[in-house]
């Protein structure tokens, strides 16, 4: 049991479960175009076990059963993402009618079940034809994204409860262009610096297109990590500060203050696009809310061999999840407080939080993880932070990016051979809390 009640979070607080298109949908033969995750996953060495999202949870066909699970768990909202290549197979131009029809069914299915549709425009599946033109390193991505946002606004805008532009811009830019761990798998500081700027510029152009079309309740989803030094040495403190800059301050500063942190601007130097300053006004336009994804902390040490960004992550002493991520609910409380105190205030949502656990349906450790992190949210609210909702990651076991199907994050277990769904004890714990009115 979670040991908490709905009423601990005040009236109107929204509980939801989250997923993302590439991780669950499959259904790739309806005219959908290729994405950077298809080719990245099909290249040996990128994804554990050579897994791909070709079938995933077959949510494309099994969505009614999955939405029933959201409803029966007592959740108010479902956070899902649109697949850009399903709607626009070439990335721009002519939409795919079957793709539009799929999201019509899905959104209407939510509304019929009394579930609030909480959508994300971009959860990492860039159409491959746009990667061929430079992807996130090309400034044109901001215009391509705005056109895609306008299409979604036109077709679905009035049925969505909330809409986020980008999921985890740090992953889109840094993890994928500097660390090379996600598609397109680059390791290049110039491409990184450009992607760090263009991903926020696209957020800005997308947001403007959505506002123009009259879509309500708009935000962005940032992943934040508490950065802490691995030792008391001054140079480790500097490493943690730099990581904090690249991971947290760049994105918080961009969207909430229309300003990038000077220390990171200096490190990227001439690799940043010319006249990036001119875009900050658009990037920093007011949001209706800001989403925070929280999983762990970052323990950092100085790494002199690491060039302009001399930091390296070290393993910490705390209990870890099956992903090897330290479990640190205190970090969530302190990050929420910090965002509230140091940045212009907007309503906050926890848009993802959860853990990979051992296989099986009995998952007391996951239930404890949720209980401890929900308690941090409760405390932050009590201290005055305006947090309006919490989404568990994830509804289902799914394609966990470079980890393939090996890491299980679901409240509901998926047997990928039979596609059978089985609710776990953690799902029952949420259900008990959420349906006890
Ligand atoms: C986040 C992603 C999500 C999932 C979780 C575990 O970074 O947004 O898709 O992979 O991590």
XYZ file of C-alpha atoms and ligand atoms in Angstrom:
448
model
C 0.000 0.000 0.000
C 1.092 3.547 -0.600
C 0.118 4.757 2.853
C -1.351 7.955 1.416
C -4.781 9.193 0.489
C -5.958 11.183 -2.498
C -7.019 13.924 -0.126
C -3.380 14.354 1.039
C -2.817 16.116 -2.298
C -5.730 18.496 -2.152
C -8.790 18.803 -4.362
C -8.237 18.786 -8.107
C -4.821 17.111 -7.944
C -4.439 14.879 -10.997
C -3.075 11.364 -10.935
C -2.068 9.781 -14.190
C -0.009 7.098 -15.864
C 2.462 7.869 -18.649
C 3.750 6.204 -21.816
C 5.409 7.248 -25.097
C 4.564 6.304 -28.673
C 7.730 4.540 -29.807
C 7.960 2.592 -26.560
C 4.526 0.966 -26.802
C 2.727 1.408 -30.121
C 4.206 -0.939 -32.712
C 1.670 -0.842 -35.575
C 4.181 0.343 -38.113
C 2.317 -0.585 -41.303
C -0.417 2.059 -41.468
C 1.593 4.420 -43.624
C 3.790 5.596 -40.765
C 7.218 6.751 -41.911
C 10.568 5.708 -40.422
C 11.974 7.420 -37.345
C 15.502 7.847 -36.023
C 14.739 5.175 -33.412
C 13.991 2.573 -36.104
C 17.382 2.949 -37.717
C 19.255 3.478 -34.447
C 17.742 0.316 -32.956
C 18.431 -1.660 -36.138
C 22.133 -0.858 -35.917
C 24.082 -3.460 -33.907
C 25.413 -2.368 -30.542
C 22.982 0.470 -29.915
C 20.186 -1.364 -28.109
C 20.567 -4.241 -25.699
C 19.704 -7.560 -27.332
C 19.095 -5.872 -30.702
C 15.548 -5.050 -29.599
C 13.476 -2.547 -31.589
C 10.081 -0.881 -31.196
C 8.631 -2.614 -34.266
C 5.980 -4.440 -32.219
C 6.584 -3.174 -28.660
C 3.329 -3.570 -26.647
C 1.211 -3.611 -29.821
C -0.690 -0.746 -28.231
C -1.689 0.317 -31.751
C -4.168 -2.574 -31.693
C -4.597 -3.164 -27.964
C -5.241 0.419 -26.868
C -8.827 -0.255 -25.652
C -7.523 -2.769 -23.113
C -4.763 -0.359 -22.095
C -7.167 2.531 -21.582
C -9.376 0.233 -19.519
C -6.358 -0.327 -17.279
C -5.877 3.430 -16.869
C -9.552 3.889 -15.970
C -9.760 0.855 -13.677
C -6.646 1.969 -11.806
C -8.563 5.088 -10.829
C -6.254 7.415 -12.782
C -7.641 10.776 -13.883
C -5.339 11.298 -16.845
C -3.249 9.434 -19.386
C -0.004 10.943 -20.637
C 0.789 9.667 -24.145
C 2.781 10.972 -27.084
C 1.923 11.482 -30.720
C 4.301 9.788 -33.159
C 5.399 12.526 -35.535
C 6.327 9.981 -38.280
C 2.884 8.361 -38.016
C 1.159 11.694 -38.592
C 3.669 13.092 -41.104
C 5.597 10.208 -42.700
C 8.020 12.609 -44.404
C 8.246 14.843 -41.341
C 6.584 17.678 -43.262
C 3.963 17.878 -45.980
C 1.096 15.454 -46.483
C -0.411 13.905 -43.344
C -1.127 10.178 -43.082
C -4.905 9.718 -42.819
C -4.595 6.397 -41.026
C -2.307 7.995 -38.453
C -4.794 10.775 -37.796
C -7.544 8.156 -37.480
C -5.507 6.176 -34.914
C -5.156 9.163 -32.584
C -8.822 10.023 -33.136
C -9.730 6.574 -31.827
C -7.275 6.810 -28.947
C -8.336 10.273 -27.774
C -12.037 9.525 -28.141
C -11.392 6.294 -26.239
C -9.986 8.325 -23.351
C -12.870 10.763 -23.354
C -15.412 7.916 -23.399
C -13.747 6.461 -20.322
C -13.561 9.777 -18.479
C -9.757 9.974 -18.816
C -8.089 13.343 -19.443
C -5.840 13.245 -22.553
C -2.463 14.711 -21.571
C -0.352 14.655 -24.723
C 3.273 15.148 -25.704
C 4.182 16.241 -29.213
C 7.735 14.936 -29.249
C 8.969 11.953 -27.291
C 12.099 11.256 -29.369
C 10.864 9.660 -32.609
C 12.078 12.220 -35.140
C 11.035 11.344 -38.717
C 14.122 9.993 -40.509
C 13.752 12.291 -43.549
C 14.289 15.206 -41.142
C 17.402 13.568 -39.711
C 18.634 13.264 -43.296
C 18.438 17.064 -43.396
C 20.435 17.455 -40.183
C 17.733 16.828 -37.594
C 18.112 18.761 -34.345
C 21.412 20.273 -35.518
C 19.562 22.121 -38.302
C 17.786 25.323 -37.326
C 14.966 24.448 -39.757
C 13.768 21.877 -37.240
C 12.009 24.733 -35.435
C 9.839 25.431 -38.492
C 9.202 21.731 -39.158
C 8.129 21.305 -35.546
C 5.824 24.329 -35.640
C 4.050 22.906 -38.728
C 3.655 19.554 -36.990
C 2.315 21.310 -33.862
C -0.210 23.202 -36.016
C -1.413 19.929 -37.557
C -1.964 18.393 -34.115
C -3.686 21.588 -32.963
C -6.068 21.527 -35.930
C -7.065 17.897 -35.624
C -6.942 17.202 -31.911
C -6.462 20.503 -30.080
C -9.969 20.911 -28.694
C -10.050 17.357 -27.283
C -6.769 17.516 -25.354
C -6.714 18.367 -21.675
C -3.081 19.403 -21.708
C -0.249 19.382 -24.203
C 3.531 19.364 -23.825
C 5.818 20.363 -26.660
C 8.973 18.349 -25.960
C 9.771 15.490 -23.613
C 13.159 15.799 -21.885
C 15.090 18.199 -24.112
C 18.331 17.179 -22.346
C 17.919 13.672 -23.755
C 17.010 15.002 -27.201
C 20.131 17.162 -27.283
C 22.866 16.000 -24.902
C 22.265 12.285 -24.429
C 21.732 11.810 -28.164
C 24.379 14.143 -29.651
C 27.143 14.262 -27.011
C 26.942 10.980 -25.098
C 25.738 9.092 -28.187
C 23.474 6.847 -26.134
C 20.188 7.611 -27.911
C 19.237 8.207 -31.538
C 20.805 9.631 -33.665
C 23.813 8.420 -31.630
C 26.192 11.289 -32.326
C 29.189 12.276 -30.206
C 29.948 15.767 -31.327
C 30.014 18.919 -29.236
C 29.076 21.199 -32.119
C 25.997 19.179 -33.031
C 25.215 19.067 -29.283
C 25.421 22.827 -28.766
C 23.182 23.373 -31.772
C 20.683 20.744 -30.643
C 20.666 22.256 -27.109
C 19.509 25.520 -28.655
C 17.301 24.231 -31.465
C 15.327 21.911 -29.214
C 14.271 24.918 -27.137
C 13.747 27.055 -30.218
C 11.391 24.347 -31.527
C 9.620 24.410 -28.169
C 9.159 28.155 -28.694
C 7.918 27.966 -32.286
C 5.697 24.991 -31.400
C 4.230 26.799 -28.409
C 3.512 29.876 -30.535
C 1.768 27.747 -33.186
C -0.375 26.049 -30.537
C -1.330 29.362 -28.924
C -2.175 30.792 -32.316
C -4.506 27.820 -32.917
C -6.166 28.363 -29.545
C -4.970 25.171 -27.815
C -5.148 25.472 -24.023
C -3.001 24.334 -21.103
C 0.448 24.153 -22.673
C 3.781 23.213 -21.164
C 7.082 21.399 -21.587
C 8.475 18.332 -19.826
C 11.983 18.647 -18.351
C 13.936 15.865 -16.695
C 15.782 17.147 -13.663
C 18.461 15.511 -11.545
C 19.938 16.762 -8.318
C 23.653 17.126 -9.093
C 25.947 16.388 -6.152
C 29.755 16.208 -5.942
C 31.332 12.769 -5.433
C 33.722 14.151 -2.799
C 34.509 17.272 -0.800
C 37.156 18.318 -3.379
C 36.546 21.712 -4.952
C 37.007 20.338 -8.456
C 34.223 17.777 -7.896
C 31.947 20.600 -6.789
C 32.785 22.345 -10.048
C 31.957 19.153 -11.984
C 28.592 18.869 -10.215
C 27.905 22.531 -10.952
C 28.647 22.043 -14.638
C 26.424 18.981 -14.820
C 23.700 20.961 -13.099
C 24.187 23.608 -15.775
C 23.973 21.272 -18.740
C 21.219 19.121 -17.283
C 18.998 21.475 -15.274
C 19.868 25.177 -15.525
C 20.113 25.343 -19.323
C 16.519 24.211 -19.783
C 14.959 25.817 -16.710
C 16.740 29.065 -17.507
C 15.777 28.977 -21.186
C 12.057 28.339 -20.796
C 11.384 30.106 -17.476
C 13.821 33.047 -17.598
C 14.568 33.417 -21.318
C 18.228 33.160 -20.361
C 20.980 30.535 -20.670
C 23.503 30.030 -17.848
C 26.706 31.952 -18.619
C 29.047 29.133 -17.527
C 27.544 26.723 -20.051
C 27.340 29.286 -22.855
C 31.068 29.788 -22.296
C 31.804 26.057 -22.524
C 29.868 25.624 -25.756
C 31.557 28.736 -27.131
C 31.524 29.112 -30.900
C 29.739 25.782 -31.323
C 26.486 27.533 -30.474
C 24.586 28.825 -33.519
C 25.154 32.471 -34.447
C 22.823 34.989 -32.820
C 21.230 32.472 -30.478
C 20.432 35.403 -28.171
C 17.839 36.644 -30.645
C 15.728 33.517 -30.058
C 15.485 33.753 -26.270
C 12.350 35.855 -26.198
C 10.475 33.162 -28.157
C 11.972 30.361 -26.050
C 10.979 32.044 -22.806
C 7.342 32.870 -23.545
C 4.955 32.160 -20.674
C 3.939 28.566 -20.022
C 0.743 27.340 -18.386
C 2.736 24.716 -16.515
C 6.098 22.994 -16.385
C 6.432 19.206 -16.171
C 9.233 17.570 -14.227
C 10.424 14.011 -14.769
C 12.384 12.724 -11.823
C 14.267 9.451 -11.418
C 17.547 9.869 -9.551
C 20.451 12.116 -8.605
C 23.766 12.615 -10.397
C 26.946 12.065 -8.410
C 29.725 13.815 -10.312
C 33.505 13.934 -10.280
C 36.058 16.038 -12.079
C 37.352 14.362 -15.259
C 40.226 16.388 -16.712
C 40.367 14.249 -19.858
C 36.781 15.205 -20.771
C 37.480 18.386 -22.747
C 35.243 21.435 -22.472
C 32.907 19.671 -20.056
C 35.250 17.974 -17.601
C 32.783 15.881 -15.634
C 32.054 12.189 -15.206
C 29.315 10.321 -13.405
C 30.239 7.941 -10.628
C 28.245 5.154 -9.004
C 26.868 6.188 -5.648
C 26.399 4.268 -2.395
C 22.599 4.380 -2.250
C 20.226 1.522 -3.043
C 19.721 1.341 -6.813
C 16.920 0.294 -9.149
C 17.354 -2.380 -11.829
C 18.576 0.437 -14.105
C 21.396 1.086 -11.630
C 19.891 4.456 -10.695
C 20.188 5.506 -7.063
C 16.878 5.810 -5.247
C 16.738 9.318 -3.812
C 13.321 10.767 -2.993
C 14.981 13.589 -1.022
C 16.328 14.834 -4.348
C 12.805 15.280 -5.662
C 11.765 17.361 -2.667
C 14.836 19.549 -2.916
C 14.514 20.043 -6.701
C 10.872 21.040 -6.406
C 11.715 23.537 -3.710
C 14.584 24.897 -5.771
C 12.567 25.336 -8.969
C 9.907 27.111 -6.928
C 12.379 29.390 -5.155
C 14.840 30.199 -7.936
C 12.665 30.500 -11.040
C 9.601 32.512 -11.997
C 6.674 30.524 -10.697
C 4.460 28.332 -12.871
C 2.262 25.414 -11.825
C 4.274 22.197 -11.783
C 3.418 18.611 -12.648
C 5.453 15.510 -11.975
C 5.110 14.128 -15.487
C 7.198 10.977 -14.882
C 8.483 9.106 -11.861
C 9.003 5.396 -11.399
C 11.587 2.603 -11.381
C 12.759 -0.512 -13.179
C 12.242 -3.491 -10.896
C 12.862 -7.228 -11.096
C 10.436 -9.175 -13.330
C 7.233 -10.519 -11.824
C 4.000 -9.050 -10.560
C 4.908 -8.865 -6.903
C 6.841 -5.584 -6.632
C 7.026 -4.288 -3.055
C 10.163 -2.294 -3.820
C 8.407 -0.382 -6.597
C 5.432 0.295 -4.344
C 7.807 1.676 -1.710
C 9.532 3.804 -4.353
C 6.201 5.344 -5.317
C 5.175 5.839 -1.699
C 8.436 7.639 -0.849
C 8.349 9.902 -3.907
C 4.670 10.714 -3.455
C 5.472 11.636 0.119
C 8.121 14.061 -1.206
C 5.471 15.612 -3.478
C 3.084 15.896 -0.548
C 5.726 17.630 1.541
C 6.624 20.037 -1.255
C 2.962 20.943 -1.638
C 2.699 21.461 2.072
C 5.670 23.821 1.879
C 3.750 25.860 -0.692
C 5.023 24.552 -4.023
C 2.154 24.573 -6.550
C 2.246 20.971 -7.813
C -0.946 20.013 -9.593
C -0.468 16.426 -10.613
C 1.648 13.276 -10.657
C 2.144 10.724 -13.441
C 3.637 7.298 -12.824
C 6.129 5.985 -15.364
C 4.947 3.735 -16.718
C 1.556 2.178 -17.321
C 3.155 -0.810 -19.087
C 6.484 -2.579 -19.370
C 7.810 -1.273 -22.674
C 10.751 -0.622 -25.003
C 13.132 1.145 -22.652
C 15.246 2.765 -25.388
C 18.884 1.593 -25.341
C 17.958 -0.987 -22.680
C 15.442 -2.689 -24.976
C 12.797 -4.781 -23.222
C 15.133 -5.770 -20.399
C 14.109 -3.005 -18.007
C 10.633 -3.260 -16.586
C 9.013 0.001 -15.523
C 5.339 -1.024 -15.743
C 2.599 -0.812 -13.172
C 1.266 -3.522 -15.449
C 3.430 -6.439 -16.524
C 3.570 -7.224 -20.234
C 4.470 -10.692 -21.474
C 5.920 -9.699 -24.835
C 5.453 -13.192 -26.351
C 1.688 -13.276 -25.756
C 1.091 -9.521 -25.175
C -0.791 -10.472 -22.014
C -1.128 -7.623 -19.512
C -1.120 -8.398 -15.769
C -1.510 -5.633 -13.173
C 1.218 -5.654 -10.547
C 0.874 -5.106 -6.817
C 2.031 -1.491 -7.363
C -0.912 -0.959 -9.732
C -3.226 -2.334 -7.050
C -1.665 0.069 -4.534
C -2.465 3.059 -6.752
C -5.925 1.658 -7.413
C -6.595 1.323 -3.682
C -5.538 4.919 -3.047
C -7.231 6.433 -6.089
C -10.589 4.679 -5.888
C -11.051 5.206 -2.133
C -13.171 8.349 -2.340
C 12.629 8.923 -19.232
C 11.873 8.854 -20.532
C 10.924 7.723 -20.635
C 11.442 6.471 -19.969
C 11.952 6.759 -18.586
C 12.446 5.553 -17.833
O 13.853 9.538 -19.417
O 11.162 10.045 -20.769
O 10.604 7.537 -21.971
O 12.375 5.850 -20.762
O 12.965 7.712 -18.656
